[in-house]
Amino acid sequence: TPPSSTDQSLDAFNGDDLVDTILESLDKQEGNKSIPTFVLYDKRGLQLFDEITHLDDYYLTNAEMEILKERADQLAARLHDGSVIIELGAGSLRKTSLILDAIERQKLKVTYYALDLDQQELERSLGSLGDFTHVRLMGLLGTYDQGIPWLNQQFASADPPTHKMILWLGSSIGNQNRRESAMFLHRLQQMCLQPGDFLLIGFDKRKDPVKIKTAYDDSLGTTREFIMNGLDHVNVILGQAVFDRSKFDYDSRYQSDLGRHVAHYRACENMVLTYQRRAGDQLRIPLHKDELIHVEYSYKYSDEEITHMLNAAQLDKAEDWANGKTPYQLVLAEC
Ligand code: AVI
Protein backbone atom coordinates (compact mmCIF):
# COMPACT_ATOMS: atom_id res chain seq x y z
CA THR A 1 0.00 0.00 0.00
CA PRO A 2 1.34 3.46 -0.73
CA PRO A 3 1.97 5.83 2.19
CA SER A 4 -1.21 7.66 1.23
CA SER A 5 -2.52 10.91 2.63
CA THR A 6 -5.66 9.28 3.96
CA ASP A 7 -5.20 6.22 6.07
CA GLN A 8 -1.62 5.17 6.52
CA SER A 9 -0.04 5.25 9.95
CA LEU A 10 3.69 5.49 10.41
CA ASP A 11 5.00 2.06 11.35
CA ALA A 12 8.50 3.44 11.72
CA PHE A 13 7.10 5.86 14.28
CA ASN A 14 5.80 3.11 16.48
CA GLY A 15 5.71 4.35 20.10
CA ASP A 16 7.96 1.72 21.72
CA ASP A 17 10.67 2.21 19.10
CA LEU A 18 10.60 5.93 19.74
CA VAL A 19 10.95 5.48 23.49
CA ASP A 20 13.94 3.15 23.01
CA THR A 21 15.55 5.49 20.48
CA ILE A 22 15.28 8.45 22.85
CA LEU A 23 16.48 6.59 25.95
CA GLU A 24 19.43 5.06 24.10
CA SER A 25 20.60 8.42 22.78
CA LEU A 26 20.33 9.96 26.26
CA ASP A 27 21.97 7.14 28.19
CA LYS A 28 25.51 8.09 27.16
CA GLN A 29 28.63 9.60 28.70
CA GLU A 30 28.90 13.36 29.16
CA GLY A 31 29.57 14.94 25.75
CA ASN A 32 27.75 12.20 23.81
CA LYS A 33 24.18 12.69 24.99
CA SER A 34 21.63 13.59 22.36
CA ILE A 35 17.94 13.65 21.57
CA PRO A 36 16.84 12.81 18.00
CA THR A 37 15.99 15.91 15.97
CA PHE A 38 12.53 14.65 15.04
CA VAL A 39 11.26 15.52 18.57
CA LEU A 40 11.17 19.15 17.40
CA TYR A 41 8.29 18.41 15.05
CA ASP A 42 5.16 17.65 17.02
CA LYS A 43 2.07 19.73 16.29
CA ARG A 44 3.28 22.72 18.31
CA GLY A 45 6.79 22.32 16.88
CA LEU A 46 5.40 22.45 13.33
CA GLN A 47 3.47 25.62 14.20
CA LEU A 48 6.55 27.21 15.78
CA PHE A 49 8.69 26.25 12.81
CA ASP A 50 6.13 27.85 10.52
CA GLU A 51 6.38 31.02 12.67
CA ILE A 52 10.18 30.88 12.35
CA THR A 53 9.90 30.84 8.57
CA HIS A 54 8.08 34.20 8.76
CA LEU A 55 10.76 35.87 10.92
CA ASP A 56 13.08 38.46 9.35
CA ASP A 57 15.94 37.03 11.41
CA TYR A 58 15.41 33.58 9.85
CA TYR A 59 16.33 34.82 6.38
CA LEU A 60 16.42 31.37 4.73
CA THR A 61 12.76 31.07 3.77
CA ASN A 62 12.43 34.55 2.32
CA ALA A 63 15.66 34.13 0.39
CA GLU A 64 14.40 30.88 -1.10
CA MET A 65 11.05 32.44 -1.97
CA GLU A 66 12.76 35.38 -3.67
CA ILE A 67 14.76 33.00 -5.85
CA LEU A 68 11.71 30.88 -6.65
CA LYS A 69 9.65 33.95 -7.60
CA GLU A 70 12.32 34.87 -10.08
CA ARG A 71 13.00 31.36 -11.39
CA ALA A 72 9.70 29.46 -11.19
CA ASP A 73 8.95 29.90 -14.89
CA GLN A 74 12.41 28.67 -15.86
CA LEU A 75 11.97 25.71 -13.56
CA ALA A 76 8.53 24.86 -14.95
CA ALA A 77 9.98 25.02 -18.47
CA ARG A 78 12.13 22.00 -17.52
CA LEU A 79 8.98 19.89 -17.10
CA HIS A 80 6.75 18.20 -19.68
CA ASP A 81 3.19 16.92 -19.83
CA GLY A 82 3.21 13.79 -17.65
CA SER A 83 6.14 14.90 -15.44
CA VAL A 84 6.00 14.14 -11.75
CA ILE A 85 7.23 16.39 -8.94
CA ILE A 86 8.03 14.88 -5.55
CA GLU A 87 8.66 17.19 -2.62
CA LEU A 88 10.56 15.75 0.36
CA GLY A 89 9.36 17.26 3.65
CA ALA A 90 6.74 19.43 1.97
CA GLY A 91 5.76 21.52 5.03
CA SER A 92 3.51 24.54 4.58
CA LEU A 93 3.86 24.61 0.74
CA ARG A 94 4.23 28.40 0.70
CA LYS A 95 7.30 28.11 -1.51
CA THR A 96 5.96 25.23 -3.57
CA SER A 97 2.90 27.19 -4.62
CA LEU A 98 5.21 29.52 -6.57
CA ILE A 99 6.38 26.54 -8.64
CA LEU A 100 2.91 25.02 -9.04
CA ASP A 101 1.47 28.38 -10.18
CA ALA A 102 4.18 28.61 -12.85
CA ILE A 103 3.37 25.07 -14.06
CA GLU A 104 -0.32 25.96 -14.20
CA ARG A 105 0.47 29.08 -16.25
CA GLN A 106 2.38 26.91 -18.70
CA LYS A 107 -0.61 24.52 -18.87
CA LEU A 108 1.51 21.43 -18.15
CA LYS A 109 -0.15 18.24 -16.95
CA VAL A 110 2.04 17.53 -13.95
CA THR A 111 1.41 15.43 -10.83
CA TYR A 112 2.76 16.87 -7.60
CA TYR A 113 3.43 14.55 -4.62
CA ALA A 114 3.92 16.18 -1.21
CA LEU A 115 5.70 13.80 1.20
CA ASP A 116 5.42 14.71 4.86
CA LEU A 117 4.94 13.30 8.33
CA ASP A 118 1.79 14.88 9.67
CA GLN A 119 -1.49 13.92 8.06
CA GLN A 120 -3.48 16.95 9.25
CA GLU A 121 -0.73 19.35 8.19
CA LEU A 122 -0.51 17.65 4.82
CA GLU A 123 -4.25 17.89 4.27
CA ARG A 124 -4.36 21.48 5.48
CA SER A 125 -1.45 22.67 3.37
CA LEU A 126 -2.62 20.85 0.22
CA GLY A 127 -6.11 22.25 0.81
CA SER A 128 -4.72 25.78 1.05
CA LEU A 129 -3.23 25.62 -2.45
CA GLY A 130 -6.51 26.34 -4.24
CA ASP A 131 -7.73 24.73 -7.43
CA PHE A 132 -5.52 23.78 -10.33
CA THR A 133 -6.69 22.68 -13.77
CA HIS A 134 -3.45 21.16 -14.96
CA VAL A 135 -1.56 20.24 -11.80
CA ARG A 136 -2.75 17.16 -9.89
CA LEU A 137 -2.04 17.19 -6.13
CA MET A 138 -1.24 14.08 -4.11
CA GLY A 139 -0.30 13.74 -0.42
CA LEU A 140 2.11 11.05 0.74
CA LEU A 141 2.20 10.43 4.46
CA GLY A 142 5.47 9.01 5.70
CA THR A 143 9.18 9.37 6.32
CA TYR A 144 11.70 9.74 3.50
CA ASP A 145 12.59 6.08 4.05
CA GLN A 146 9.01 5.06 3.45
CA GLY A 147 8.12 7.48 0.66
CA ILE A 148 11.20 7.13 -1.53
CA PRO A 149 11.06 3.34 -2.09
CA TRP A 150 7.32 3.61 -2.71
CA LEU A 151 7.84 6.28 -5.36
CA ASN A 152 10.65 4.31 -6.87
CA GLN A 153 8.46 1.25 -7.16
CA GLN A 154 5.60 3.33 -8.54
CA PHE A 155 7.57 4.65 -11.50
CA ALA A 156 10.24 1.96 -11.97
CA SER A 157 8.54 0.06 -14.76
CA ALA A 158 6.98 3.00 -16.63
CA ASP A 159 7.68 2.86 -20.36
CA PRO A 160 8.60 5.46 -21.50
CA PRO A 161 10.11 6.42 -18.13
CA THR A 162 8.21 9.00 -16.09
CA HIS A 163 10.07 12.30 -16.05
CA LYS A 164 10.74 13.33 -12.44
CA MET A 165 11.77 16.37 -10.48
CA ILE A 166 12.48 15.96 -6.76
CA LEU A 167 12.32 19.06 -4.54
CA TRP A 168 14.38 19.19 -1.34
CA LEU A 169 13.94 22.76 -0.22
CA GLY A 170 14.33 24.94 2.85
CA SER A 171 17.91 23.90 3.60
CA SER A 172 16.58 20.60 4.95
CA ILE A 173 19.78 19.08 3.61
CA GLY A 174 21.50 20.98 6.43
CA ASN A 175 19.88 18.89 9.15
CA GLN A 176 22.03 15.88 8.24
CA ASN A 177 25.80 15.84 8.35
CA ARG A 178 27.66 16.25 5.07
CA ARG A 179 28.41 12.55 4.72
CA GLU A 180 24.81 11.52 5.39
CA SER A 181 23.58 14.10 2.88
CA ALA A 182 25.99 12.92 0.19
CA MET A 183 24.93 9.32 0.78
CA PHE A 184 21.26 10.29 0.71
CA LEU A 185 21.66 12.16 -2.60
CA HIS A 186 23.54 9.24 -4.05
CA ARG A 187 20.77 6.89 -2.98
CA LEU A 188 18.17 9.16 -4.57
CA GLN A 189 20.21 9.29 -7.74
CA GLN A 190 20.53 5.50 -7.85
CA MET A 191 17.00 4.61 -6.81
CA CYS A 192 14.76 7.27 -8.24
CA LEU A 193 16.41 9.30 -10.96
CA GLN A 194 17.00 8.51 -14.59
CA PRO A 195 18.89 10.57 -17.16
CA GLY A 196 17.04 13.86 -17.67
CA ASP A 197 15.44 13.84 -14.21
CA PHE A 198 16.07 16.76 -11.83
CA LEU A 199 16.64 17.43 -8.17
CA LEU A 200 16.16 20.96 -6.78
CA ILE A 201 18.05 21.54 -3.51
CA GLY A 202 18.04 24.58 -1.21
CA PHE A 203 21.43 25.32 0.41
CA ASP A 204 22.11 27.90 3.09
CA LYS A 205 25.61 29.31 2.53
CA ARG A 206 28.36 29.52 5.16
CA LYS A 207 29.26 33.11 4.31
CA ASP A 208 27.94 35.21 7.17
CA PRO A 209 28.42 33.80 10.70
CA VAL A 210 26.68 36.68 12.48
CA LYS A 211 23.62 36.46 10.27
CA ILE A 212 23.49 32.69 10.75
CA LYS A 213 23.76 32.97 14.54
CA THR A 214 20.89 35.50 14.58
CA ALA A 215 18.77 33.22 12.38
CA TYR A 216 19.05 30.47 15.05
CA ASP A 217 18.80 32.71 18.10
CA ASP A 218 16.22 35.19 16.91
CA SER A 219 15.30 38.35 18.79
CA LEU A 220 11.71 37.22 19.44
CA GLY A 221 12.81 33.95 21.04
CA THR A 222 10.71 31.84 18.65
CA THR A 223 13.61 29.50 17.88
CA ARG A 224 14.31 29.12 21.59
CA GLU A 225 10.68 28.12 22.13
CA PHE A 226 10.80 25.77 19.10
CA ILE A 227 13.84 23.98 20.54
CA MET A 228 12.58 23.94 24.15
CA ASN A 229 9.23 22.52 23.01
CA GLY A 230 11.20 19.42 21.99
CA LEU A 231 11.58 18.56 25.69
CA ASP A 232 7.80 18.69 26.22
CA HIS A 233 7.42 16.39 23.24
CA VAL A 234 10.00 13.99 24.69
CA ASN A 235 7.94 13.81 27.93
CA VAL A 236 4.83 13.03 25.86
CA ILE A 237 6.61 10.27 23.93
CA LEU A 238 8.10 8.79 27.12
CA GLY A 239 4.74 9.08 28.89
CA GLN A 240 6.51 10.52 31.96
CA ALA A 241 7.74 13.96 33.04
CA VAL A 242 11.41 13.01 32.68
CA PHE A 243 12.48 16.56 31.76
CA ASP A 244 11.67 19.65 33.80
CA ARG A 245 11.94 22.35 31.14
CA SER A 246 12.65 25.08 33.68
CA LYS A 247 15.97 23.35 34.48
CA PHE A 248 17.25 23.60 30.90
CA ASP A 249 18.20 26.34 28.52
CA TYR A 250 18.66 26.56 24.77
CA ASP A 251 22.33 26.64 23.77
CA SER A 252 22.84 28.00 20.23
CA ARG A 253 26.30 27.98 18.65
CA TYR A 254 27.52 28.66 15.15
CA GLN A 255 30.79 26.81 14.55
CA SER A 256 32.18 28.77 11.61
CA ASP A 257 35.19 26.47 11.13
CA LEU A 258 32.82 23.53 10.62
CA GLY A 259 30.13 25.59 8.87
CA ARG A 260 27.32 24.42 11.09
CA HIS A 261 24.89 25.68 13.70
CA VAL A 262 24.49 23.33 16.65
CA ALA A 263 21.47 23.36 18.94
CA HIS A 264 21.81 21.86 22.42
CA TYR A 265 19.88 21.76 25.66
CA ARG A 266 22.07 22.99 28.53
CA ALA A 267 21.41 21.71 32.06
CA CYS A 268 21.09 24.70 34.44
CA GLU A 269 21.97 22.57 37.50
CA ASN A 270 23.14 19.09 38.55
CA MET A 271 20.25 16.64 38.32
CA VAL A 272 19.27 13.04 37.64
CA LEU A 273 16.82 12.23 34.85
CA THR A 274 14.65 9.34 35.97
CA TYR A 275 12.63 7.02 33.75
CA GLN A 276 10.42 4.39 35.31
CA ARG A 277 10.56 1.24 33.17
CA ARG A 278 7.55 -1.04 32.74
CA ALA A 279 9.55 -3.90 34.25
CA GLY A 280 9.66 -1.91 37.48
CA ASP A 281 13.28 -0.73 37.49
CA GLN A 282 14.40 2.84 36.92
CA LEU A 283 16.77 4.23 34.33
CA ARG A 284 18.76 7.03 35.99
CA ILE A 285 20.78 9.46 33.90
CA PRO A 286 22.86 11.95 35.91
CA LEU A 287 23.53 15.37 34.36
CA HIS A 288 26.06 17.96 35.48
CA LYS A 289 25.40 21.69 35.55
CA ASP A 290 26.17 23.05 32.06
CA GLU A 291 26.17 19.60 30.47
CA LEU A 292 24.91 19.72 26.89
CA ILE A 293 22.42 17.45 25.15
CA HIS A 294 22.56 17.73 21.37
CA VAL A 295 19.32 18.07 19.41
CA GLU A 296 19.97 19.64 15.98
CA TYR A 297 22.64 20.41 13.39
CA SER A 298 22.07 22.94 10.62
CA TYR A 299 24.93 22.60 8.14
CA LYS A 300 25.86 25.50 5.87
CA TYR A 301 27.61 25.12 2.52
CA SER A 302 30.38 26.70 0.49
CA ASP A 303 30.36 26.54 -3.32
CA GLU A 304 33.12 23.91 -3.18
CA GLU A 305 31.16 21.78 -0.72
CA ILE A 306 28.08 21.90 -2.97
CA THR A 307 30.10 20.86 -6.03
CA HIS A 308 31.83 18.12 -4.09
CA MET A 309 28.54 16.76 -2.82
CA LEU A 310 26.92 16.70 -6.27
CA ASN A 311 29.97 14.98 -7.75
CA ALA A 312 29.89 12.35 -5.02
CA ALA A 313 26.24 11.69 -5.85
CA GLN A 314 26.97 11.58 -9.60
CA LEU A 315 24.74 14.55 -10.29
CA ASP A 316 25.44 17.48 -12.63
CA LYS A 317 24.69 21.08 -11.84
CA ALA A 318 22.12 22.32 -14.38
CA GLU A 319 21.37 25.66 -12.69
CA ASP A 320 22.79 27.56 -9.78
CA TRP A 321 20.46 30.29 -8.59
CA ALA A 322 21.62 32.63 -5.86
CA ASN A 323 19.93 35.48 -4.09
CA GLY A 324 21.75 38.77 -4.54
CA LYS A 325 20.84 39.96 -1.04
CA THR A 326 21.24 36.94 1.23
CA PRO A 327 23.65 34.03 1.17
CA TYR A 328 21.25 31.35 -0.02
CA GLN A 329 21.35 29.18 -3.11
CA LEU A 330 19.03 26.93 -5.08
CA VAL A 331 20.77 24.29 -7.12
CA LEU A 332 19.03 22.36 -9.87
CA ALA A 333 20.92 19.11 -10.26
CA GLU A 334 20.45 16.82 -13.23
CA CYS A 335 20.90 13.10 -13.37
C1 AVI B 1 13.98 22.58 8.93
N1 AVI B 1 15.35 23.05 9.04
C2 AVI B 1 15.93 23.26 7.71
C3 AVI B 1 15.50 24.22 9.92
C4 AVI B 1 16.99 24.66 9.96
O1 AVI B 1 17.26 25.78 9.57
O2 AVI B 1 17.84 23.85 10.33
C5 AVI B 1 15.00 23.94 11.32
C6 AVI B 1 15.29 25.07 12.27
N2 AVI B 1 15.91 24.95 13.42
C7 AVI B 1 16.01 26.12 14.02
N3 AVI B 1 15.44 27.02 13.23
C8 AVI B 1 14.98 26.38 12.14
Coordinates of C-alpha atoms and ligand atoms in Angstrom, one line a residue:
T1 CA 0.0 0.0 0.0
P2 CA 1.3 3.5 -0.7
P3 CA 2.0 5.8 2.2
S4 CA -1.2 7.7 1.2
S5 CA -2.5 10.9 2.6
T6 CA -5.7 9.3 4.0
D7 CA -5.2 6.2 6.1
Q8 CA -1.6 5.2 6.5
S9 CA 0.0 5.3 10.0
L10 CA 3.7 5.5 10.4
D11 CA 5.0 2.1 11.3
A12 CA 8.5 3.4 11.7
F13 CA 7.1 5.9 14.3
N14 CA 5.8 3.1 16.5
G15 CA 5.7 4.4 20.1
D16 CA 8.0 1.7 21.7
D17 CA 10.7 2.2 19.1
L18 CA 10.6 5.9 19.7
V19 CA 11.0 5.5 23.5
D20 CA 13.9 3.1 23.0
T21 CA 15.6 5.5 20.5
I22 CA 15.3 8.5 22.8
L23 CA 16.5 6.6 26.0
E24 CA 19.4 5.1 24.1
S25 CA 20.6 8.4 22.8
L26 CA 20.3 10.0 26.3
D27 CA 22.0 7.1 28.2
K28 CA 25.5 8.1 27.2
Q29 CA 28.6 9.6 28.7
E30 CA 28.9 13.4 29.2
G31 CA 29.6 14.9 25.7
N32 CA 27.7 12.2 23.8
K33 CA 24.2 12.7 25.0
S34 CA 21.6 13.6 22.4
I35 CA 17.9 13.6 21.6
P36 CA 16.8 12.8 18.0
T37 CA 16.0 15.9 16.0
F38 CA 12.5 14.7 15.0
V39 CA 11.3 15.5 18.6
L40 CA 11.2 19.2 17.4
Y41 CA 8.3 18.4 15.0
D42 CA 5.2 17.6 17.0
K43 CA 2.1 19.7 16.3
R44 CA 3.3 22.7 18.3
G45 CA 6.8 22.3 16.9
L46 CA 5.4 22.4 13.3
Q47 CA 3.5 25.6 14.2
L48 CA 6.5 27.2 15.8
F49 CA 8.7 26.2 12.8
D50 CA 6.1 27.9 10.5
E51 CA 6.4 31.0 12.7
I52 CA 10.2 30.9 12.4
T53 CA 9.9 30.8 8.6
H54 CA 8.1 34.2 8.8
L55 CA 10.8 35.9 10.9
D56 CA 13.1 38.5 9.4
D57 CA 15.9 37.0 11.4
Y58 CA 15.4 33.6 9.8
Y59 CA 16.3 34.8 6.4
L60 CA 16.4 31.4 4.7
T61 CA 12.8 31.1 3.8
N62 CA 12.4 34.5 2.3
A63 CA 15.7 34.1 0.4
E64 CA 14.4 30.9 -1.1
M65 CA 11.0 32.4 -2.0
E66 CA 12.8 35.4 -3.7
I67 CA 14.8 33.0 -5.8
L68 CA 11.7 30.9 -6.7
K69 CA 9.6 33.9 -7.6
E70 CA 12.3 34.9 -10.1
R71 CA 13.0 31.4 -11.4
A72 CA 9.7 29.5 -11.2
D73 CA 8.9 29.9 -14.9
Q74 CA 12.4 28.7 -15.9
L75 CA 12.0 25.7 -13.6
A76 CA 8.5 24.9 -14.9
A77 CA 10.0 25.0 -18.5
R78 CA 12.1 22.0 -17.5
L79 CA 9.0 19.9 -17.1
H80 CA 6.7 18.2 -19.7
D81 CA 3.2 16.9 -19.8
G82 CA 3.2 13.8 -17.7
S83 CA 6.1 14.9 -15.4
V84 CA 6.0 14.1 -11.8
I85 CA 7.2 16.4 -8.9
I86 CA 8.0 14.9 -5.6
E87 CA 8.7 17.2 -2.6
L88 CA 10.6 15.8 0.4
G89 CA 9.4 17.3 3.6
A90 CA 6.7 19.4 2.0
G91 CA 5.8 21.5 5.0
S92 CA 3.5 24.5 4.6
L93 CA 3.9 24.6 0.7
R94 CA 4.2 28.4 0.7
K95 CA 7.3 28.1 -1.5
T96 CA 6.0 25.2 -3.6
S97 CA 2.9 27.2 -4.6
L98 CA 5.2 29.5 -6.6
I99 CA 6.4 26.5 -8.6
L100 CA 2.9 25.0 -9.0
D101 CA 1.5 28.4 -10.2
A102 CA 4.2 28.6 -12.9
I103 CA 3.4 25.1 -14.1
E104 CA -0.3 26.0 -14.2
R105 CA 0.5 29.1 -16.2
Q106 CA 2.4 26.9 -18.7
K107 CA -0.6 24.5 -18.9
L108 CA 1.5 21.4 -18.2
K109 CA -0.1 18.2 -16.9
V110 CA 2.0 17.5 -14.0
T111 CA 1.4 15.4 -10.8
Y112 CA 2.8 16.9 -7.6
Y113 CA 3.4 14.5 -4.6
A114 CA 3.9 16.2 -1.2
L115 CA 5.7 13.8 1.2
D116 CA 5.4 14.7 4.9
L117 CA 4.9 13.3 8.3
D118 CA 1.8 14.9 9.7
Q119 CA -1.5 13.9 8.1
Q120 CA -3.5 16.9 9.3
E121 CA -0.7 19.4 8.2
L122 CA -0.5 17.7 4.8
E123 CA -4.3 17.9 4.3
R124 CA -4.4 21.5 5.5
S125 CA -1.5 22.7 3.4
L126 CA -2.6 20.8 0.2
G127 CA -6.1 22.2 0.8
S128 CA -4.7 25.8 1.0
L129 CA -3.2 25.6 -2.4
G130 CA -6.5 26.3 -4.2
D131 CA -7.7 24.7 -7.4
F132 CA -5.5 23.8 -10.3
T133 CA -6.7 22.7 -13.8
H134 CA -3.4 21.2 -15.0
V135 CA -1.6 20.2 -11.8
R136 CA -2.7 17.2 -9.9
L137 CA -2.0 17.2 -6.1
M138 CA -1.2 14.1 -4.1
G139 CA -0.3 13.7 -0.4
L140 CA 2.1 11.0 0.7
L141 CA 2.2 10.4 4.5
G142 CA 5.5 9.0 5.7
T143 CA 9.2 9.4 6.3
Y144 CA 11.7 9.7 3.5
D145 CA 12.6 6.1 4.0
Q146 CA 9.0 5.1 3.4
G147 CA 8.1 7.5 0.7
I148 CA 11.2 7.1 -1.5
P149 CA 11.1 3.3 -2.1
W150 CA 7.3 3.6 -2.7
L151 CA 7.8 6.3 -5.4
N152 CA 10.6 4.3 -6.9
Q153 CA 8.5 1.2 -7.2
Q154 CA 5.6 3.3 -8.5
F155 CA 7.6 4.7 -11.5
A156 CA 10.2 2.0 -12.0
S157 CA 8.5 0.1 -14.8
A158 CA 7.0 3.0 -16.6
D159 CA 7.7 2.9 -20.4
P160 CA 8.6 5.5 -21.5
P161 CA 10.1 6.4 -18.1
T162 CA 8.2 9.0 -16.1
H163 CA 10.1 12.3 -16.1
K164 CA 10.7 13.3 -12.4
M165 CA 11.8 16.4 -10.5
I166 CA 12.5 16.0 -6.8
L167 CA 12.3 19.1 -4.5
W168 CA 14.4 19.2 -1.3
L169 CA 13.9 22.8 -0.2
G170 CA 14.3 24.9 2.9
S171 CA 17.9 23.9 3.6
S172 CA 16.6 20.6 5.0
I173 CA 19.8 19.1 3.6
G174 CA 21.5 21.0 6.4
N175 CA 19.9 18.9 9.2
Q176 CA 22.0 15.9 8.2
N177 CA 25.8 15.8 8.4
R178 CA 27.7 16.3 5.1
R179 CA 28.4 12.5 4.7
E180 CA 24.8 11.5 5.4
S181 CA 23.6 14.1 2.9
A182 CA 26.0 12.9 0.2
M183 CA 24.9 9.3 0.8
F184 CA 21.3 10.3 0.7
L185 CA 21.7 12.2 -2.6
H186 CA 23.5 9.2 -4.1
R187 CA 20.8 6.9 -3.0
L188 CA 18.2 9.2 -4.6
Q189 CA 20.2 9.3 -7.7
Q190 CA 20.5 5.5 -7.8
M191 CA 17.0 4.6 -6.8
C192 CA 14.8 7.3 -8.2
L193 CA 16.4 9.3 -11.0
Q194 CA 17.0 8.5 -14.6
P195 CA 18.9 10.6 -17.2
G196 CA 17.0 13.9 -17.7
D197 CA 15.4 13.8 -14.2
F198 CA 16.1 16.8 -11.8
L199 CA 16.6 17.4 -8.2
L200 CA 16.2 21.0 -6.8
I201 CA 18.1 21.5 -3.5
G202 CA 18.0 24.6 -1.2
F203 CA 21.4 25.3 0.4
D204 CA 22.1 27.9 3.1
K205 CA 25.6 29.3 2.5
R206 CA 28.4 29.5 5.2
K207 CA 29.3 33.1 4.3
D208 CA 27.9 35.2 7.2
P209 CA 28.4 33.8 10.7
V210 CA 26.7 36.7 12.5
K211 CA 23.6 36.5 10.3
I212 CA 23.5 32.7 10.8
K213 CA 23.8 33.0 14.5
T214 CA 20.9 35.5 14.6
A215 CA 18.8 33.2 12.4
Y216 CA 19.1 30.5 15.0
D217 CA 18.8 32.7 18.1
D218 CA 16.2 35.2 16.9
S219 CA 15.3 38.3 18.8
L220 CA 11.7 37.2 19.4
G221 CA 12.8 34.0 21.0
T222 CA 10.7 31.8 18.6
T223 CA 13.6 29.5 17.9
R224 CA 14.3 29.1 21.6
E225 CA 10.7 28.1 22.1
F226 CA 10.8 25.8 19.1
I227 CA 13.8 24.0 20.5
M228 CA 12.6 23.9 24.1
N229 CA 9.2 22.5 23.0
G230 CA 11.2 19.4 22.0
L231 CA 11.6 18.6 25.7
D232 CA 7.8 18.7 26.2
H233 CA 7.4 16.4 23.2
V234 CA 10.0 14.0 24.7
N235 CA 7.9 13.8 27.9
V236 CA 4.8 13.0 25.9
I237 CA 6.6 10.3 23.9
L238 CA 8.1 8.8 27.1
G239 CA 4.7 9.1 28.9
Q240 CA 6.5 10.5 32.0
A241 CA 7.7 14.0 33.0
V242 CA 11.4 13.0 32.7
F243 CA 12.5 16.6 31.8
D244 CA 11.7 19.7 33.8
R245 CA 11.9 22.3 31.1
S246 CA 12.7 25.1 33.7
K247 CA 16.0 23.3 34.5
F248 CA 17.3 23.6 30.9
D249 CA 18.2 26.3 28.5
Y250 CA 18.7 26.6 24.8
D251 CA 22.3 26.6 23.8
S252 CA 22.8 28.0 20.2
R253 CA 26.3 28.0 18.6
Y254 CA 27.5 28.7 15.2
Q255 CA 30.8 26.8 14.6
S256 CA 32.2 28.8 11.6
D257 CA 35.2 26.5 11.1
L258 CA 32.8 23.5 10.6
G259 CA 30.1 25.6 8.9
R260 CA 27.3 24.4 11.1
H261 CA 24.9 25.7 13.7
V262 CA 24.5 23.3 16.7
A263 CA 21.5 23.4 18.9
H264 CA 21.8 21.9 22.4
Y265 CA 19.9 21.8 25.7
R266 CA 22.1 23.0 28.5
A267 CA 21.4 21.7 32.1
C268 CA 21.1 24.7 34.4
E269 CA 22.0 22.6 37.5
N270 CA 23.1 19.1 38.6
M271 CA 20.3 16.6 38.3
V272 CA 19.3 13.0 37.6
L273 CA 16.8 12.2 34.9
T274 CA 14.7 9.3 36.0
Y275 CA 12.6 7.0 33.8
Q276 CA 10.4 4.4 35.3
R277 CA 10.6 1.2 33.2
R278 CA 7.5 -1.0 32.7
A279 CA 9.6 -3.9 34.2
G280 CA 9.7 -1.9 37.5
D281 CA 13.3 -0.7 37.5
Q282 CA 14.4 2.8 36.9
L283 CA 16.8 4.2 34.3
R284 CA 18.8 7.0 36.0
I285 CA 20.8 9.5 33.9
P286 CA 22.9 11.9 35.9
L287 CA 23.5 15.4 34.4
H288 CA 26.1 18.0 35.5
K289 CA 25.4 21.7 35.6
D290 CA 26.2 23.1 32.1
E291 CA 26.2 19.6 30.5
L292 CA 24.9 19.7 26.9
I293 CA 22.4 17.5 25.1
H294 CA 22.6 17.7 21.4
V295 CA 19.3 18.1 19.4
E296 CA 20.0 19.6 16.0
Y297 CA 22.6 20.4 13.4
S298 CA 22.1 22.9 10.6
Y299 CA 24.9 22.6 8.1
K300 CA 25.9 25.5 5.9
Y301 CA 27.6 25.1 2.5
S302 CA 30.4 26.7 0.5
D303 CA 30.4 26.5 -3.3
E304 CA 33.1 23.9 -3.2
E305 CA 31.2 21.8 -0.7
I306 CA 28.1 21.9 -3.0
T307 CA 30.1 20.9 -6.0
H308 CA 31.8 18.1 -4.1
M309 CA 28.5 16.8 -2.8
L310 CA 26.9 16.7 -6.3
N311 CA 30.0 15.0 -7.7
A312 CA 29.9 12.4 -5.0
A313 CA 26.2 11.7 -5.8
Q314 CA 27.0 11.6 -9.6
L315 CA 24.7 14.6 -10.3
D316 CA 25.4 17.5 -12.6
K317 CA 24.7 21.1 -11.8
A318 CA 22.1 22.3 -14.4
E319 CA 21.4 25.7 -12.7
D320 CA 22.8 27.6 -9.8
W321 CA 20.5 30.3 -8.6
A322 CA 21.6 32.6 -5.9
N323 CA 19.9 35.5 -4.1
G324 CA 21.8 38.8 -4.5
K325 CA 20.8 40.0 -1.0
T326 CA 21.2 36.9 1.2
P327 CA 23.7 34.0 1.2
Y328 CA 21.2 31.4 0.0
Q329 CA 21.4 29.2 -3.1
L330 CA 19.0 26.9 -5.1
V331 CA 20.8 24.3 -7.1
L332 CA 19.0 22.4 -9.9
A333 CA 20.9 19.1 -10.3
E334 CA 20.5 16.8 -13.2
C335 CA 20.9 13.1 -13.4
Ligands
AVI1 C1 14.0 22.6 8.9 N1 15.3 23.1 9.0 C2 15.9 23.3 7.7 C3 15.5 24.2 9.9 C4 17.0 24.7 10.0 O1 17.3 25.8 9.6 O2 17.8 23.8 10.3 C5 15.0 23.9 11.3 C6 15.3 25.1 12.3 N2 15.9 25.0 13.4 C7 16.0 26.1 14.0 N3 15.4 27.0 13.2 C8 15.0 26.4 12.1

